[in-house]
CSV table of C-alpha atoms and ligand atoms in Angstrom, one decimal:
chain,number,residue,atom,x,y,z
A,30,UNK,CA,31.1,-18.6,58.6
A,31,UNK,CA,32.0,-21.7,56.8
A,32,UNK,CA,35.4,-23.0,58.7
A,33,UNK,CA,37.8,-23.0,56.4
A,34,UNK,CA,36.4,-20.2,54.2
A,35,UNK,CA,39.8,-18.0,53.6
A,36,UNK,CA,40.4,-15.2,51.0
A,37,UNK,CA,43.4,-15.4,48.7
A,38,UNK,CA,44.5,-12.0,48.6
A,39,UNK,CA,47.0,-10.7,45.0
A,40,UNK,CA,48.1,-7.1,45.1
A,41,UNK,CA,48.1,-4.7,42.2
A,42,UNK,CA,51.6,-4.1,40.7
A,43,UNK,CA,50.0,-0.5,39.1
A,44,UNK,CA,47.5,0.9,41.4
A,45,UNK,CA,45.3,3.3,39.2
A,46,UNK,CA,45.2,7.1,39.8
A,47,UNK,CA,42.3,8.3,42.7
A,48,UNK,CA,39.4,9.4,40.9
A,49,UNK,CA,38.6,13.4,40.6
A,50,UNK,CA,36.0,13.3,43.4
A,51,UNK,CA,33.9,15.9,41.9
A,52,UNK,CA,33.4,14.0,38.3
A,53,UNK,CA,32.7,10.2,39.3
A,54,UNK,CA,29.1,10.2,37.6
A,55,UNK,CA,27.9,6.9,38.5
A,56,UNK,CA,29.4,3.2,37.9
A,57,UNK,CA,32.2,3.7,34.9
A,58,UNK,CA,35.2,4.1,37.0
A,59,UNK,CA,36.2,1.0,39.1
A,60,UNK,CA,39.0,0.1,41.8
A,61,UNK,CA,41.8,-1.6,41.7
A,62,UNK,CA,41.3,-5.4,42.9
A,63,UNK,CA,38.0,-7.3,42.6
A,64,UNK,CA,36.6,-10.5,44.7
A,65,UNK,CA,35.9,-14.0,42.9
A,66,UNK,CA,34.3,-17.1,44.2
A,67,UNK,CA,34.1,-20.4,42.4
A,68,UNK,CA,31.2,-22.7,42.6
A,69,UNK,CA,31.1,-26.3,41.5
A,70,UNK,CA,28.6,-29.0,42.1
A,71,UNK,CA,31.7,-31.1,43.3
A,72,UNK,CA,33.4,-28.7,45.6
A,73,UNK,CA,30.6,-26.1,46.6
A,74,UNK,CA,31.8,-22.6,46.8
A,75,UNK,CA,35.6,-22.1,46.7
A,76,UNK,CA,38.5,-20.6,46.0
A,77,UNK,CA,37.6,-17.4,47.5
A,78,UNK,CA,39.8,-14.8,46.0
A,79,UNK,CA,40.8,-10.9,45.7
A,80,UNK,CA,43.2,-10.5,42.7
A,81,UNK,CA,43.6,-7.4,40.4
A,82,UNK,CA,40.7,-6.0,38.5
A,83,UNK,CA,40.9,-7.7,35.1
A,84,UNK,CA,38.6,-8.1,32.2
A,85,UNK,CA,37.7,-12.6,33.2
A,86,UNK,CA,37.9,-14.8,30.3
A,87,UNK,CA,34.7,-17.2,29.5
A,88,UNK,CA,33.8,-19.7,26.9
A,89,UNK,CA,31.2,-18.3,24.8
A,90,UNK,CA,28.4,-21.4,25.8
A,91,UNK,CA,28.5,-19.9,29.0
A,92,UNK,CA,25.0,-20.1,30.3
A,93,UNK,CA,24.4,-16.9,31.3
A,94,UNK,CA,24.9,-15.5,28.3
A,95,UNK,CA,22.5,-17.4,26.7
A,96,UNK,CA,19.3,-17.9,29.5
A,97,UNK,CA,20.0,-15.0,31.4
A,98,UNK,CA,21.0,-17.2,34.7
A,99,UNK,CA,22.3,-14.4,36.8
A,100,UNK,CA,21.7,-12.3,40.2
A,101,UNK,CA,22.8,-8.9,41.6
A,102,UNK,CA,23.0,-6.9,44.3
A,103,UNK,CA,23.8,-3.2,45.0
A,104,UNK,CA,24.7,-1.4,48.3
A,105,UNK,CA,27.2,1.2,48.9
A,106,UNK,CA,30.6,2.2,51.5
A,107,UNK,CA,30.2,5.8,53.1
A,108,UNK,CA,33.0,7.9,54.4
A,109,UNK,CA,32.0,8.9,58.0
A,110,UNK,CA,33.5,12.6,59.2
A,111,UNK,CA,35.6,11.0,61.3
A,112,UNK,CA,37.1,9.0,58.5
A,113,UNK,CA,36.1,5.7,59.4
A,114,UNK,CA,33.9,3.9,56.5
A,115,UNK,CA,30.6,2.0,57.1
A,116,UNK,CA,28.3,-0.3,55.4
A,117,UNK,CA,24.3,0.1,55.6
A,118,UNK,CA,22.4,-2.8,56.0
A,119,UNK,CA,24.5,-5.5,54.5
A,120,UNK,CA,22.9,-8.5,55.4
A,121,UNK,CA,19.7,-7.4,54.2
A,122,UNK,CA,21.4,-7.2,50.9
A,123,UNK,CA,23.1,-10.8,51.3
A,124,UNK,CA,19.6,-12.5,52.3
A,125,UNK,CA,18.2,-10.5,49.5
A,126,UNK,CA,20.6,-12.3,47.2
A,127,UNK,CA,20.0,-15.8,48.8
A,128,UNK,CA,16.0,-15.2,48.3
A,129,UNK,CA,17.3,-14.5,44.9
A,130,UNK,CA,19.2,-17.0,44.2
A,131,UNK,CA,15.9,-19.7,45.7
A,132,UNK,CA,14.4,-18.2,42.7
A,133,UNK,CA,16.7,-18.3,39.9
A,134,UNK,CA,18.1,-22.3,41.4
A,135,UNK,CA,21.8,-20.5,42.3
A,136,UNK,CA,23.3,-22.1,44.8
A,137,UNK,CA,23.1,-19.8,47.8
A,138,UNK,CA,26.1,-18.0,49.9
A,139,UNK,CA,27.0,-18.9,53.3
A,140,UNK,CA,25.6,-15.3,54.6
A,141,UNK,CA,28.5,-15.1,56.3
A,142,UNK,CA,31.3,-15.7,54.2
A,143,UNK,CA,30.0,-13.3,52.0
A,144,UNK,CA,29.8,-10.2,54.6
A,145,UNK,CA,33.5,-10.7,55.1
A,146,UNK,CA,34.3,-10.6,51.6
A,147,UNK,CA,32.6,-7.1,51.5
A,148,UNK,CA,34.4,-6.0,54.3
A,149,UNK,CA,37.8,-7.3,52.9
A,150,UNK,CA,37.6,-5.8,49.7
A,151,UNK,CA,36.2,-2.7,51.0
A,152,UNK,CA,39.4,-2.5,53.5
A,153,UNK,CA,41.5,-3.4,50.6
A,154,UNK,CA,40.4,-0.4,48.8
A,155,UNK,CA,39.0,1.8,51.6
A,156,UNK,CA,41.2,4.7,49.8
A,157,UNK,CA,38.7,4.7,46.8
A,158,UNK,CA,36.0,5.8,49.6
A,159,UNK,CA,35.2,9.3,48.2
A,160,UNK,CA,34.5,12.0,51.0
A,161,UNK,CA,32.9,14.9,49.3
A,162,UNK,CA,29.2,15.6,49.9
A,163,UNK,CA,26.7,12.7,48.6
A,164,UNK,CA,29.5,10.7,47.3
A,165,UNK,CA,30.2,6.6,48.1
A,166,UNK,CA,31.6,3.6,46.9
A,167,UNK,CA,28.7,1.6,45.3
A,168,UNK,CA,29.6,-2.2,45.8
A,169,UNK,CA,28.3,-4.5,43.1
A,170,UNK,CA,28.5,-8.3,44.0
A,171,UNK,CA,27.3,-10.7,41.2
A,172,UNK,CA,27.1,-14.4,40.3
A,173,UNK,CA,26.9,-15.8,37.0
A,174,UNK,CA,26.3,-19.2,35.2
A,175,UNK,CA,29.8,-20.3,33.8
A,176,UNK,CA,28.8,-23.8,32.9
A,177,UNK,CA,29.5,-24.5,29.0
A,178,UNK,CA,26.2,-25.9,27.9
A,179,UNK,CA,23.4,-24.7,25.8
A,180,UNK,CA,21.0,-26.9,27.2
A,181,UNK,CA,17.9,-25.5,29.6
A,182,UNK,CA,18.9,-26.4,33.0
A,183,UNK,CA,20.2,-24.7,36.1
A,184,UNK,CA,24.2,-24.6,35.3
A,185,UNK,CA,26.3,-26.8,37.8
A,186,UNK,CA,29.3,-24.0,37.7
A,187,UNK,CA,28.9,-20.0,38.9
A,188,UNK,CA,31.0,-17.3,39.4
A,189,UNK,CA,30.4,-14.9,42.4
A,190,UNK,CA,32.4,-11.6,41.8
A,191,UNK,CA,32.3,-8.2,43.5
A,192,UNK,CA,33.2,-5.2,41.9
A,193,UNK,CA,33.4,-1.9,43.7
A,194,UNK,CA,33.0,1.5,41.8
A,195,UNK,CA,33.4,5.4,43.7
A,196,UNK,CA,30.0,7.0,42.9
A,197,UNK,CA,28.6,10.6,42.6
A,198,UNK,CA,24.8,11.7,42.9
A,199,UNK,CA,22.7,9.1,40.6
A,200,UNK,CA,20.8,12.0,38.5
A,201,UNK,CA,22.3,14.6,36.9
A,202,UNK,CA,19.5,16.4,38.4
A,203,UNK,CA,20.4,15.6,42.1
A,204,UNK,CA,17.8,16.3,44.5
A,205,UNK,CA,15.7,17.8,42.2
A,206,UNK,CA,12.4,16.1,41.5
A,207,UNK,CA,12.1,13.8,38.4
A,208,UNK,CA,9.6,13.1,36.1
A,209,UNK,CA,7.8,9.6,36.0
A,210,UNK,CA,5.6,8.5,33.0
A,211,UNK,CA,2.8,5.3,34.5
A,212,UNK,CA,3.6,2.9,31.6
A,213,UNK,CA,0.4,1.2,30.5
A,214,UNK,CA,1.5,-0.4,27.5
A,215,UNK,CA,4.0,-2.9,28.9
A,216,UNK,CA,4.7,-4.8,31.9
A,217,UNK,CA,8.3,-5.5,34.0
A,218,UNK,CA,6.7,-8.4,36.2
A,219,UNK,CA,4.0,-10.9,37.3
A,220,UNK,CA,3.5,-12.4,40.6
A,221,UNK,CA,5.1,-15.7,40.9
A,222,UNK,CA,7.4,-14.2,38.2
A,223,UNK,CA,10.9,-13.3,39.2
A,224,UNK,CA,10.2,-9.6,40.2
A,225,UNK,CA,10.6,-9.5,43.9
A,226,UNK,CA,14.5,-11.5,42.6
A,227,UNK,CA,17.1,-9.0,41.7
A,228,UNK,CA,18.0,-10.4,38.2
A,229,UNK,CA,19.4,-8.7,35.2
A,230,UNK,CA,16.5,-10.2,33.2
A,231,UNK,CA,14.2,-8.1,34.8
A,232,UNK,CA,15.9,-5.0,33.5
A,233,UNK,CA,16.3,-6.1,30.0
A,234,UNK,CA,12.4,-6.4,30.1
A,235,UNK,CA,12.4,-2.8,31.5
A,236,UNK,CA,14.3,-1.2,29.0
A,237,UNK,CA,12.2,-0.9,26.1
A,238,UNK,CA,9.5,1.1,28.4
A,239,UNK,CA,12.7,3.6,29.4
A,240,UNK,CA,13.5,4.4,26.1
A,241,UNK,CA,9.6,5.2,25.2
A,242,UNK,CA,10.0,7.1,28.3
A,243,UNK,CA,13.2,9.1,27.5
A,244,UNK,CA,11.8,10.0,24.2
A,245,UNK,CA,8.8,11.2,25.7
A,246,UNK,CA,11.0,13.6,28.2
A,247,UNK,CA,10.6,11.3,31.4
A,248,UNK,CA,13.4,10.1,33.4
A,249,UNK,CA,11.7,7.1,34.6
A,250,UNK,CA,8.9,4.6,34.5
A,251,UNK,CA,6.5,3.8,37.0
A,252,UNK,CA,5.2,0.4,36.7
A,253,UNK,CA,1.8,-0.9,37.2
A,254,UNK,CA,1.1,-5.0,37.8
A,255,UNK,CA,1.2,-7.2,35.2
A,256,UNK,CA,-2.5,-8.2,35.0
A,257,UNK,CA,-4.5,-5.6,35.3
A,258,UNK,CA,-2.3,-2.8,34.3
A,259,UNK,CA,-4.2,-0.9,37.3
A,260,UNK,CA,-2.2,-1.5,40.3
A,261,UNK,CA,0.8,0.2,41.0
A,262,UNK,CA,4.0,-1.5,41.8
A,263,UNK,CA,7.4,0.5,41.2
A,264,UNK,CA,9.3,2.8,39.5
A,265,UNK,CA,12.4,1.2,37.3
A,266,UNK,CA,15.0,0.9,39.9
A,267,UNK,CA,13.2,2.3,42.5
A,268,UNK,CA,10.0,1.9,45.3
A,269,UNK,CA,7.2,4.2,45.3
A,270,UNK,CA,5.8,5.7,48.1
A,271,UNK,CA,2.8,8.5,48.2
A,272,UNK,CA,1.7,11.0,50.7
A,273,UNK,CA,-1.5,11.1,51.0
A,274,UNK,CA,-3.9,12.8,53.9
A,275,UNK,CA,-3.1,10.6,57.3
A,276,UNK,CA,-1.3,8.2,55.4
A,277,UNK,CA,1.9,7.3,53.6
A,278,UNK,CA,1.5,4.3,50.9
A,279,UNK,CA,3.5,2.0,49.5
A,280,UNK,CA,3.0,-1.1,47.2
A,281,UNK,CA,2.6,-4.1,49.8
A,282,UNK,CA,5.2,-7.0,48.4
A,283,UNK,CA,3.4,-9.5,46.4
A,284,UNK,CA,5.8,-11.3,44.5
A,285,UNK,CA,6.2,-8.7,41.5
A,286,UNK,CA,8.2,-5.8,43.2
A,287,UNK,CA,11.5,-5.7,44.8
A,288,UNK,CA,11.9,-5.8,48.4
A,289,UNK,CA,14.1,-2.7,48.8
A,290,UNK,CA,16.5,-2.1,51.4
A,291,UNK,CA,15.7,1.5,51.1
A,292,UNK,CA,12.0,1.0,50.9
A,293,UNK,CA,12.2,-0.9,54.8
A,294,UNK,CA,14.3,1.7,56.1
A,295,UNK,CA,11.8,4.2,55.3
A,296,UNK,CA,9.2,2.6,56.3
A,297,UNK,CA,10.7,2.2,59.9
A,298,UNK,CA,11.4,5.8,59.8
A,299,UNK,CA,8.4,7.2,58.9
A,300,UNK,CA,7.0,5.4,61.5
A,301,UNK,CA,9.3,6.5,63.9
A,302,UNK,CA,9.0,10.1,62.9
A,303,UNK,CA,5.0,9.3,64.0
A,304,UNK,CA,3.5,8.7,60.7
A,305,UNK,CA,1.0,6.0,59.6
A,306,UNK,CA,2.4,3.7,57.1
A,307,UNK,CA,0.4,1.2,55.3
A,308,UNK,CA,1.6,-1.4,52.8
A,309,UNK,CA,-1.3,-2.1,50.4
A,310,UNK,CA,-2.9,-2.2,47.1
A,311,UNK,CA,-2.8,1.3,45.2
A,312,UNK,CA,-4.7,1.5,42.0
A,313,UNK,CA,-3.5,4.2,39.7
A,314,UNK,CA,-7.2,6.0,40.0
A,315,UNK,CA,-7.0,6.5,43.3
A,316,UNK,CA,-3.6,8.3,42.9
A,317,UNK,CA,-5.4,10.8,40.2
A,318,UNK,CA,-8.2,11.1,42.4
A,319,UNK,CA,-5.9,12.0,45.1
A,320,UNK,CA,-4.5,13.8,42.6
A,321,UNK,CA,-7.7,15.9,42.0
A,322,UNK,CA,-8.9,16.1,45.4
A,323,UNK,CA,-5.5,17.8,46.7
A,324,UNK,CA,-4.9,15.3,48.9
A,325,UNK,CA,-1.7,13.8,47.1
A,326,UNK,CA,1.1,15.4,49.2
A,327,UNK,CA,4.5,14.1,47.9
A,328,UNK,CA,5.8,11.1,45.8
A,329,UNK,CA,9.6,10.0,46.2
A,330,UNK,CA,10.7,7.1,45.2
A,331,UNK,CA,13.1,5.0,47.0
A,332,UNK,CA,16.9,3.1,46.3
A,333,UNK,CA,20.2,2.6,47.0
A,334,UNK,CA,21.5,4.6,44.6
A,335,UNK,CA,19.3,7.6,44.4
A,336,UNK,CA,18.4,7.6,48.3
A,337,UNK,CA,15.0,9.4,48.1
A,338,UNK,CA,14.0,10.7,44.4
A,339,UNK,CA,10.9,13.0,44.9
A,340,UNK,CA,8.5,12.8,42.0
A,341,UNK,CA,7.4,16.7,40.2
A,342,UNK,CA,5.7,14.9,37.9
A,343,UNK,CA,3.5,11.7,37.3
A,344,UNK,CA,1.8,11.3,33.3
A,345,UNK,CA,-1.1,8.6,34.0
A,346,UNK,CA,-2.7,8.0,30.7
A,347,UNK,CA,-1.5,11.7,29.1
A,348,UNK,CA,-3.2,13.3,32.1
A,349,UNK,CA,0.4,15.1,33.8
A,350,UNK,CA,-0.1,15.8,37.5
A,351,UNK,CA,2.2,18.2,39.4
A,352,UNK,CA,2.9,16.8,42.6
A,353,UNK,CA,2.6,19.6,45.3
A,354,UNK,CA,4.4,22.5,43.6
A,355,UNK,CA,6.9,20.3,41.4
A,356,UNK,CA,9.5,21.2,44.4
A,357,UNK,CA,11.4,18.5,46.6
A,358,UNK,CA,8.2,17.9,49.5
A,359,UNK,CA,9.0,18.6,53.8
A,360,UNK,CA,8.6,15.1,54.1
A,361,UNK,CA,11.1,13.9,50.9
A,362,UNK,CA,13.7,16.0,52.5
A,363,UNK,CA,13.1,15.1,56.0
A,364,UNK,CA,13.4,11.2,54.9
A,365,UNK,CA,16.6,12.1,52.7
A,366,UNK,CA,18.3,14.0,55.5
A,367,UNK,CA,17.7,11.2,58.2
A,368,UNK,CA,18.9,8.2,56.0
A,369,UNK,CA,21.7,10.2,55.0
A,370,UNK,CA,22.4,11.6,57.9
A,371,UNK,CA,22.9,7.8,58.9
A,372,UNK,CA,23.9,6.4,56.1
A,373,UNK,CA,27.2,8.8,56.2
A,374,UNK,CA,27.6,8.7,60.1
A,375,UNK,CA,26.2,12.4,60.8
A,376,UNK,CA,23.3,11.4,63.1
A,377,UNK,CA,23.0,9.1,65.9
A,378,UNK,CA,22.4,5.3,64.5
A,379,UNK,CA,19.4,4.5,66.8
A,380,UNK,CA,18.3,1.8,64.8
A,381,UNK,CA,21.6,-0.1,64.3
A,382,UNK,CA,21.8,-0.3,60.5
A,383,UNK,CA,25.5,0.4,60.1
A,384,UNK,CA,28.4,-2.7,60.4
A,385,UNK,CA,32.0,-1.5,59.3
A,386,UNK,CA,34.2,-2.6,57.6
A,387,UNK,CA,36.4,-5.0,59.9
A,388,UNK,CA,36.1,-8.6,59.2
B,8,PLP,C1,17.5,-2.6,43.7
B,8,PLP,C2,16.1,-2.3,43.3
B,8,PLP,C3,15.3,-1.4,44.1
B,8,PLP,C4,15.8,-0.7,45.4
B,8,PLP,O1,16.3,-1.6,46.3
B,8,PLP,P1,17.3,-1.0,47.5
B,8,PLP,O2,17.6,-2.2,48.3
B,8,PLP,O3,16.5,0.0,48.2
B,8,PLP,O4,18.5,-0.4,46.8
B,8,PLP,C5,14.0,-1.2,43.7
B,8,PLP,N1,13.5,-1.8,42.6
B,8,PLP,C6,14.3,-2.6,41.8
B,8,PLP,C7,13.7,-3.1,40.6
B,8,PLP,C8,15.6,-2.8,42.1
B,8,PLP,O5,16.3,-3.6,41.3
């Protein structure tokens, strides 16, 4: 931690109402107090702060609102049954960000200082840590070019903030498998683009694909690479994984998909349940010869937010394939029900992914 690094903490004078926990949906309702960081090119990071929620104020030449110089990161709070409230994995998510911010020339976090301004704001607000079934508090840290200049150029000012909002399931469908169209026409990422960086840019570039999706009747998109438009690499906010015969398959990382949390913690699962993991190329074919040959088992894909998503349905160039009998696959649930169990303190930690709240 960096020596002096201190957080300024202001109260709310009008804490808001708790949340119906049965109705949150997921990310519009947020807590009451938010964390801020300041960075200058004079001073470094500073001013480390927890004040009220409050809409912030910016002058319009901000960069980020005009080159898209911004990071993000997304990991959630659970409620254990004994009432206690843990973190999964939060340092993965802070080095993620630093990897990020190499990419996108943000000044990186002292990893440290930014665990404990989780944990602080997570403490200050551990009563907004729903408890019902599948619920958490999805935490939403951020930094953003302030710097007043239209020129191109990394900005010499940022904002770090964290916002923290109670969560339900992600789909409206729950558990229930989800539909994936394999977009052909356009492309989220090349390698040594900024995929494997979790930007907002790469979602704007996603979003024309959703909506062709939507309107099509799928939920999501599954992505191949970028040069080719063979390969597969991910589904919009999600990793892909396939069960095949002897083998479960996932995208290796090369520089166009994003490193998931999710998608390593399955992978070290899987293997620990006994199964053969390989991280490698997938072309689409093989998947519909798989397909064909009734050797593709399950599809789920994998996040923070949704957990495991099993795929019913996969549309490769009009062709629609049924995965298994359209139903949640043995595997999908045994992976969901292990991370979970986990995740929300139910089973036995063995692999040491949870840190609490206590800075
Ligand atoms: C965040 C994200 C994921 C999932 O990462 P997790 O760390 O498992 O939540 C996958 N793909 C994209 C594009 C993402 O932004």
């Amino acid at each position: 931690m960096s020596k002096d690094f201190n957080i300024q903490i202001t109260r709310t004078t009008c804490p808001k109402a708790k949340p119906d926990e049965a109705n949150l949906g997921f990310g519009r309702i947020f807590t009451d107090h938010m964390f801020l960081m300041d960075y200058t090119t004079e001073n470094g990071w500073h001013n480390a702060r927890i004040e009220p929620y409050h809409a912030l104020a910016m002058d319009p030449a901000s960069m980020v609102f005009h080159y898209a110089q911004e990071c993000f990161e997304g990991l959630k709070a659970y409620r254990r049954p004994d009432g206690k409230v843990q973190l999964f994995r939060p340092m993965k998510n802070i080095e993620r960000m630093n990897r990020t911010n190499r990419r996108l020339c943000i000044p990186e976090l002292d990893a440290d200082d930014a665990l404990k301004a989780i944990q602080t704001l997570v403490k200050l607000e551990e009563d907004f840590v729903p408890s019902l079934d599948g619920t958490s508090l999805y935490i939403r840290p951020f930094i953003i070019a302030t710097e007043p200049h239209l020129g191109v150029k990394p900005a010499d000012s940022y904002l770090f903030c964290i916002i923290l909002s109670p969560v339900g399931a992600y789909y409206k469908e729950g558990l229930n498998p989800v539909k994936i169209f394999v977009e052909d026409e356009y492309v989220r990422a090349v390698k040594g683009g900024i995929g494997y960086a979790k930007a907002g840019a790469n979602y704007v570039a996603s979003l024309a694909a959703q909506v062709k999706a939507h309107e099509l009747g799928y939920s999501q998109v599954l992505w191949l690479d970028g040069v080719e438009h063979k390969y597969v690499d991910e589904v919009g906010a999600m990793n892909i994984f396939f069960v095949l015969e002897g083998e479960v398959v996932t995208p290796e990382l090369v520089g166009s998909i994003l490193p998931g949390v999710t998608r390593d913690s399955c992978i070290n699962l899987l293997r620990s349940f006994g199964y053969t993991v390989n991280e490698r190329r997938i072309s689409i074919d093989e998947i519909i010869a798989a397909h064909e040959n009734g050797k593709l088992l399950e599809v789920f894909g994998t996040g923070t937010a949704a957990v495991i998503s099993p795929v019913g349905e996969l549309n490769a160039h009009g062709k629609k394939m049924t995965i298994g009998t359209g139903e949640i696959g043995t595997l999908s649930q045994k992976l969901y029900d292990t991370l979970t169990g986990i995740q929300w303190g139910k089973l036995e930690d063995t692999f040491n992914w949870t840190v609490g709240i206590d800075a």
